């Protein structure tokens, strides 16, 4: 079963994302901060990361950069696809996502269909 790390500080949003993932046949785990996300990818294997951009400690953009830096220094050279899930859909948000090394962008609220399509595209 494919595993997804949900990085979301709002418990309701995390709950909804985990329910959507279960309905789509994915196993989801949630963390509430950027630091927790970095620690999780160092100790567990995930196929995709759903990244909130407005996190309380380090934002999702910086968290993605830290993850990409860790992946580059890792011996296995594995790159986990990161889907940005910001509240805003401003033009500069997409640019920030790309420059941070994220692979897709799904503004909230995200429909289960949009999530399924992005997950399928990134986990083939």
mmCIF file with all atom_site columns, C-alpha atoms in Angstrom:
data_model
loop_
_atom_site.group_PDB
_atom_site.id
_atom_site.type_symbol
_atom_site.label_atom_id
_atom_site.label_alt_id
_atom_site.label_comp_id
_atom_site.label_asym_id
_atom_site.label_entity_id
_atom_site.label_seq_id
_atom_site.pdbx_PDB_ins_code
_atom_site.Cartn_x
_atom_site.Cartn_y
_atom_site.Cartn_z
_atom_site.occupancy
_atom_site.B_iso_or_equiv
_atom_site.pdbx_formal_charge
_atom_site.auth_seq_id
_atom_site.auth_comp_id
_atom_site.auth_asym_id
_atom_site.auth_atom_id
_atom_site.pdbx_PDB_model_num
ATOM 1   C CA . UNK A 1 1   ? 0.000   0.000  0.000   1.00 0.00 ? 1   UNK A CA 1
ATOM 2   C CA . UNK A 1 2   ? 1.305   3.436  -0.910  1.00 0.00 ? 2   UNK A CA 1
ATOM 3   C CA . UNK A 1 3   ? 2.046   5.704  2.048   1.00 0.00 ? 3   UNK A CA 1
ATOM 4   C CA . UNK A 1 4   ? 1.409   9.447  2.253   1.00 0.00 ? 4   UNK A CA 1
ATOM 5   C CA . UNK A 1 5   ? 2.733   11.868 4.854   1.00 0.00 ? 5   UNK A CA 1
ATOM 6   C CA . UNK A 1 6   ? 0.225   14.638 5.593   1.00 0.00 ? 6   UNK A CA 1
ATOM 7   C CA . UNK A 1 7   ? 1.938   17.746 6.966   1.00 0.00 ? 7   UNK A CA 1
ATOM 8   C CA . UNK A 1 8   ? -0.905  19.859 8.356   1.00 0.00 ? 8   UNK A CA 1
ATOM 9   C CA . UNK A 1 9   ? -1.164  21.873 11.574  1.00 0.00 ? 9   UNK A CA 1
ATOM 10  C CA . UNK A 1 10  ? -4.971  22.141 11.510  1.00 0.00 ? 10  UNK A CA 1
ATOM 11  C CA . UNK A 1 11  ? -6.418  18.938 13.044  1.00 0.00 ? 11  UNK A CA 1
ATOM 12  C CA . UNK A 1 12  ? -9.651  19.137 11.034  1.00 0.00 ? 12  UNK A CA 1
ATOM 13  C CA . UNK A 1 13  ? -7.779  19.519 7.726   1.00 0.00 ? 13  UNK A CA 1
ATOM 14  C CA . UNK A 1 14  ? -5.465  16.641 8.685   1.00 0.00 ? 14  UNK A CA 1
ATOM 15  C CA . UNK A 1 15  ? -8.474  14.456 9.545   1.00 0.00 ? 15  UNK A CA 1
ATOM 16  C CA . UNK A 1 16  ? -10.168 15.221 6.219   1.00 0.00 ? 16  UNK A CA 1
ATOM 17  C CA . UNK A 1 17  ? -6.965  14.516 4.263   1.00 0.00 ? 17  UNK A CA 1
ATOM 18  C CA . UNK A 1 18  ? -6.460  11.185 6.044   1.00 0.00 ? 18  UNK A CA 1
ATOM 19  C CA . UNK A 1 19  ? -10.076 10.164 5.343   1.00 0.00 ? 19  UNK A CA 1
ATOM 20  C CA . UNK A 1 20  ? -9.687  11.082 1.666   1.00 0.00 ? 20  UNK A CA 1
ATOM 21  C CA . UNK A 1 21  ? -6.451  9.086  1.453   1.00 0.00 ? 21  UNK A CA 1
ATOM 22  C CA . UNK A 1 22  ? -8.089  6.039  3.025   1.00 0.00 ? 22  UNK A CA 1
ATOM 23  C CA . UNK A 1 23  ? -10.986 6.273  0.562   1.00 0.00 ? 23  UNK A CA 1
ATOM 24  C CA . UNK A 1 24  ? -8.445  6.363  -2.282  1.00 0.00 ? 24  UNK A CA 1
ATOM 25  C CA . UNK A 1 25  ? -6.586  3.283  -1.006  1.00 0.00 ? 25  UNK A CA 1
ATOM 26  C CA . UNK A 1 26  ? -3.576  5.052  0.485   1.00 0.00 ? 26  UNK A CA 1
ATOM 27  C CA . UNK A 1 27  ? -2.169  4.743  3.992   1.00 0.00 ? 27  UNK A CA 1
ATOM 28  C CA . UNK A 1 28  ? -1.761  8.158  5.582   1.00 0.00 ? 28  UNK A CA 1
ATOM 29  C CA . UNK A 1 29  ? 0.201   9.464  8.547   1.00 0.00 ? 29  UNK A CA 1
ATOM 30  C CA . UNK A 1 30  ? -0.099  13.024 9.810   1.00 0.00 ? 30  UNK A CA 1
ATOM 31  C CA . UNK A 1 31  ? 2.325   15.405 11.494  1.00 0.00 ? 31  UNK A CA 1
ATOM 32  C CA . UNK A 1 32  ? 1.615   18.977 12.581  1.00 0.00 ? 32  UNK A CA 1
ATOM 33  C CA . UNK A 1 33  ? 4.868   20.798 11.852  1.00 0.00 ? 33  UNK A CA 1
ATOM 34  C CA . UNK A 1 34  ? 7.740   21.128 9.435   1.00 0.00 ? 34  UNK A CA 1
ATOM 35  C CA . UNK A 1 35  ? 10.241  19.763 11.953  1.00 0.00 ? 35  UNK A CA 1
ATOM 36  C CA . UNK A 1 36  ? 8.047   16.703 12.531  1.00 0.00 ? 36  UNK A CA 1
ATOM 37  C CA . UNK A 1 37  ? 7.862   16.171 8.761   1.00 0.00 ? 37  UNK A CA 1
ATOM 38  C CA . UNK A 1 38  ? 11.641  16.231 8.394   1.00 0.00 ? 38  UNK A CA 1
ATOM 39  C CA . UNK A 1 39  ? 12.023  13.757 11.257  1.00 0.00 ? 39  UNK A CA 1
ATOM 40  C CA . UNK A 1 40  ? 9.333   11.494 9.785   1.00 0.00 ? 40  UNK A CA 1
ATOM 41  C CA . UNK A 1 41  ? 10.992  11.195 6.381   1.00 0.00 ? 41  UNK A CA 1
ATOM 42  C CA . UNK A 1 42  ? 14.301  10.341 8.080   1.00 0.00 ? 42  UNK A CA 1
ATOM 43  C CA . UNK A 1 43  ? 12.780  7.383  9.932   1.00 0.00 ? 43  UNK A CA 1
ATOM 44  C CA . UNK A 1 44  ? 9.922   6.176  7.704   1.00 0.00 ? 44  UNK A CA 1
ATOM 45  C CA . UNK A 1 45  ? 9.259   5.563  4.024   1.00 0.00 ? 45  UNK A CA 1
ATOM 46  C CA . UNK A 1 46  ? 6.624   7.603  2.206   1.00 0.00 ? 46  UNK A CA 1
ATOM 47  C CA . UNK A 1 47  ? 5.574   7.615  -1.424  1.00 0.00 ? 47  UNK A CA 1
ATOM 48  C CA . UNK A 1 48  ? 4.178   11.183 -1.387  1.00 0.00 ? 48  UNK A CA 1
ATOM 49  C CA . UNK A 1 49  ? 4.028   14.173 0.959   1.00 0.00 ? 49  UNK A CA 1
ATOM 50  C CA . UNK A 1 50  ? 0.984   16.486 1.197   1.00 0.00 ? 50  UNK A CA 1
ATOM 51  C CA . UNK A 1 51  ? 2.446   19.766 2.481   1.00 0.00 ? 51  UNK A CA 1
ATOM 52  C CA . UNK A 1 52  ? 0.495   22.602 4.048   1.00 0.00 ? 52  UNK A CA 1
ATOM 53  C CA . UNK A 1 53  ? 2.357   25.821 3.286   1.00 0.00 ? 53  UNK A CA 1
ATOM 54  C CA . UNK A 1 54  ? 1.450   27.777 6.438   1.00 0.00 ? 54  UNK A CA 1
ATOM 55  C CA . UNK A 1 55  ? 3.004   25.750 9.243   1.00 0.00 ? 55  UNK A CA 1
ATOM 56  C CA . UNK A 1 56  ? 3.697   27.143 12.731  1.00 0.00 ? 56  UNK A CA 1
ATOM 57  C CA . UNK A 1 57  ? 7.433   26.480 12.990  1.00 0.00 ? 57  UNK A CA 1
ATOM 58  C CA . UNK A 1 58  ? 9.016   26.503 9.541   1.00 0.00 ? 58  UNK A CA 1
ATOM 59  C CA . UNK A 1 59  ? 6.621   27.022 6.656   1.00 0.00 ? 59  UNK A CA 1
ATOM 60  C CA . UNK A 1 60  ? 5.944   24.371 4.041   1.00 0.00 ? 60  UNK A CA 1
ATOM 61  C CA . UNK A 1 61  ? 8.240   26.014 1.494   1.00 0.00 ? 61  UNK A CA 1
ATOM 62  C CA . UNK A 1 62  ? 11.242  25.868 3.840   1.00 0.00 ? 62  UNK A CA 1
ATOM 63  C CA . UNK A 1 63  ? 10.285  22.364 4.962   1.00 0.00 ? 63  UNK A CA 1
ATOM 64  C CA . UNK A 1 64  ? 10.316  21.235 1.317   1.00 0.00 ? 64  UNK A CA 1
ATOM 65  C CA . UNK A 1 65  ? 13.771  22.790 0.858   1.00 0.00 ? 65  UNK A CA 1
ATOM 66  C CA . UNK A 1 66  ? 15.093  20.983 3.953   1.00 0.00 ? 66  UNK A CA 1
ATOM 67  C CA . UNK A 1 67  ? 13.633  17.694 2.709   1.00 0.00 ? 67  UNK A CA 1
ATOM 68  C CA . UNK A 1 68  ? 15.183  18.185 -0.748  1.00 0.00 ? 68  UNK A CA 1
ATOM 69  C CA . UNK A 1 69  ? 18.554  18.959 0.855   1.00 0.00 ? 69  UNK A CA 1
ATOM 70  C CA . UNK A 1 70  ? 18.307  15.805 2.992   1.00 0.00 ? 70  UNK A CA 1
ATOM 71  C CA . UNK A 1 71  ? 17.398  13.717 -0.064  1.00 0.00 ? 71  UNK A CA 1
ATOM 72  C CA . UNK A 1 72  ? 20.406  15.025 -2.002  1.00 0.00 ? 72  UNK A CA 1
ATOM 73  C CA . UNK A 1 73  ? 22.736  14.022 0.846   1.00 0.00 ? 73  UNK A CA 1
ATOM 74  C CA . UNK A 1 74  ? 21.069  10.626 1.313   1.00 0.00 ? 74  UNK A CA 1
ATOM 75  C CA . UNK A 1 75  ? 22.792  7.494  0.087   1.00 0.00 ? 75  UNK A CA 1
ATOM 76  C CA . UNK A 1 76  ? 19.687  6.049  -1.534  1.00 0.00 ? 76  UNK A CA 1
ATOM 77  C CA . UNK A 1 77  ? 19.103  9.182  -3.656  1.00 0.00 ? 77  UNK A CA 1
ATOM 78  C CA . UNK A 1 78  ? 15.331  8.769  -3.369  1.00 0.00 ? 78  UNK A CA 1
ATOM 79  C CA . UNK A 1 79  ? 13.134  11.818 -4.118  1.00 0.00 ? 79  UNK A CA 1
ATOM 80  C CA . UNK A 1 80  ? 9.659   11.897 -2.537  1.00 0.00 ? 80  UNK A CA 1
ATOM 81  C CA . UNK A 1 81  ? 7.059   13.814 -4.555  1.00 0.00 ? 81  UNK A CA 1
ATOM 82  C CA . UNK A 1 82  ? 5.675   16.775 -2.581  1.00 0.00 ? 82  UNK A CA 1
ATOM 83  C CA . UNK A 1 83  ? 2.206   18.176 -3.232  1.00 0.00 ? 83  UNK A CA 1
ATOM 84  C CA . UNK A 1 84  ? 1.718   21.705 -1.890  1.00 0.00 ? 84  UNK A CA 1
ATOM 85  C CA . UNK A 1 85  ? -1.678  22.264 -0.293  1.00 0.00 ? 85  UNK A CA 1
ATOM 86  C CA . UNK A 1 86  ? -1.878  26.012 0.410   1.00 0.00 ? 86  UNK A CA 1
ATOM 87  C CA . UNK A 1 87  ? -4.969  28.011 1.365   1.00 0.00 ? 87  UNK A CA 1
ATOM 88  C CA . UNK A 1 88  ? -4.286  30.691 -1.203  1.00 0.00 ? 88  UNK A CA 1
ATOM 89  C CA . UNK A 1 89  ? -4.041  30.263 -4.938  1.00 0.00 ? 89  UNK A CA 1
ATOM 90  C CA . UNK A 1 90  ? -2.048  33.379 -5.752  1.00 0.00 ? 90  UNK A CA 1
ATOM 91  C CA . UNK A 1 91  ? 0.307   33.377 -8.738  1.00 0.00 ? 91  UNK A CA 1
ATOM 92  C CA . UNK A 1 92  ? 3.322   33.823 -6.476  1.00 0.00 ? 92  UNK A CA 1
ATOM 93  C CA . UNK A 1 93  ? 2.311   30.768 -4.398  1.00 0.00 ? 93  UNK A CA 1
ATOM 94  C CA . UNK A 1 94  ? 2.798   28.473 -7.380  1.00 0.00 ? 94  UNK A CA 1
ATOM 95  C CA . UNK A 1 95  ? 6.192   30.089 -8.064  1.00 0.00 ? 95  UNK A CA 1
ATOM 96  C CA . UNK A 1 96  ? 7.187   29.591 -4.414  1.00 0.00 ? 96  UNK A CA 1
ATOM 97  C CA . UNK A 1 97  ? 6.130   25.937 -4.578  1.00 0.00 ? 97  UNK A CA 1
ATOM 98  C CA . UNK A 1 98  ? 8.209   25.299 -7.679  1.00 0.00 ? 98  UNK A CA 1
ATOM 99  C CA . UNK A 1 99  ? 11.279  27.092 -6.326  1.00 0.00 ? 99  UNK A CA 1
ATOM 100 C CA . UNK A 1 100 ? 11.017  25.113 -3.070  1.00 0.00 ? 100 UNK A CA 1
ATOM 101 C CA . UNK A 1 101 ? 11.150  21.837 -5.025  1.00 0.00 ? 101 UNK A CA 1
ATOM 102 C CA . UNK A 1 102 ? 7.514   20.814 -4.790  1.00 0.00 ? 102 UNK A CA 1
ATOM 103 C CA . UNK A 1 103 ? 6.024   18.729 -7.571  1.00 0.00 ? 103 UNK A CA 1
ATOM 104 C CA . UNK A 1 104 ? 2.351   19.712 -7.603  1.00 0.00 ? 104 UNK A CA 1
ATOM 105 C CA . UNK A 1 105 ? 0.005   22.348 -6.205  1.00 0.00 ? 105 UNK A CA 1
ATOM 106 C CA . UNK A 1 106 ? -3.555  21.720 -4.935  1.00 0.00 ? 106 UNK A CA 1
ATOM 107 C CA . UNK A 1 107 ? -5.111  24.756 -3.221  1.00 0.00 ? 107 UNK A CA 1
ATOM 108 C CA . UNK A 1 108 ? -7.529  24.155 -0.340  1.00 0.00 ? 108 UNK A CA 1
ATOM 109 C CA . UNK A 1 109 ? -10.220 23.065 -0.276  1.00 0.00 ? 109 UNK A CA 1
ATOM 110 C CA . UNK A 1 110 ? -9.060  20.118 -2.366  1.00 0.00 ? 110 UNK A CA 1
ATOM 111 C CA . UNK A 1 111 ? -11.598 17.737 -3.827  1.00 0.00 ? 111 UNK A CA 1
ATOM 112 C CA . UNK A 1 112 ? -11.013 14.013 -3.581  1.00 0.00 ? 112 UNK A CA 1
ATOM 113 C CA . UNK A 1 113 ? -10.961 13.866 -7.398  1.00 0.00 ? 113 UNK A CA 1
ATOM 114 C CA . UNK A 1 114 ? -8.162  16.460 -7.632  1.00 0.00 ? 114 UNK A CA 1
ATOM 115 C CA . UNK A 1 115 ? -6.236  14.642 -4.903  1.00 0.00 ? 115 UNK A CA 1
ATOM 116 C CA . UNK A 1 116 ? -6.684  11.264 -6.622  1.00 0.00 ? 116 UNK A CA 1
ATOM 117 C CA . UNK A 1 117 ? -5.489  12.647 -9.959  1.00 0.00 ? 117 UNK A CA 1
ATOM 118 C CA . UNK A 1 118 ? -2.382  14.227 -8.408  1.00 0.00 ? 118 UNK A CA 1
ATOM 119 C CA . UNK A 1 119 ? -1.532  11.105 -6.406  1.00 0.00 ? 119 UNK A CA 1
ATOM 120 C CA . UNK A 1 120 ? -1.945  8.840  -9.417  1.00 0.00 ? 120 UNK A CA 1
ATOM 121 C CA . UNK A 1 121 ? 0.214   11.119 -11.561 1.00 0.00 ? 121 UNK A CA 1
ATOM 122 C CA . UNK A 1 122 ? 2.998   11.254 -8.956  1.00 0.00 ? 122 UNK A CA 1
ATOM 123 C CA . UNK A 1 123 ? 3.015   7.608  -7.837  1.00 0.00 ? 123 UNK A CA 1
ATOM 124 C CA . UNK A 1 124 ? 3.075   5.853  -11.185 1.00 0.00 ? 124 UNK A CA 1
#
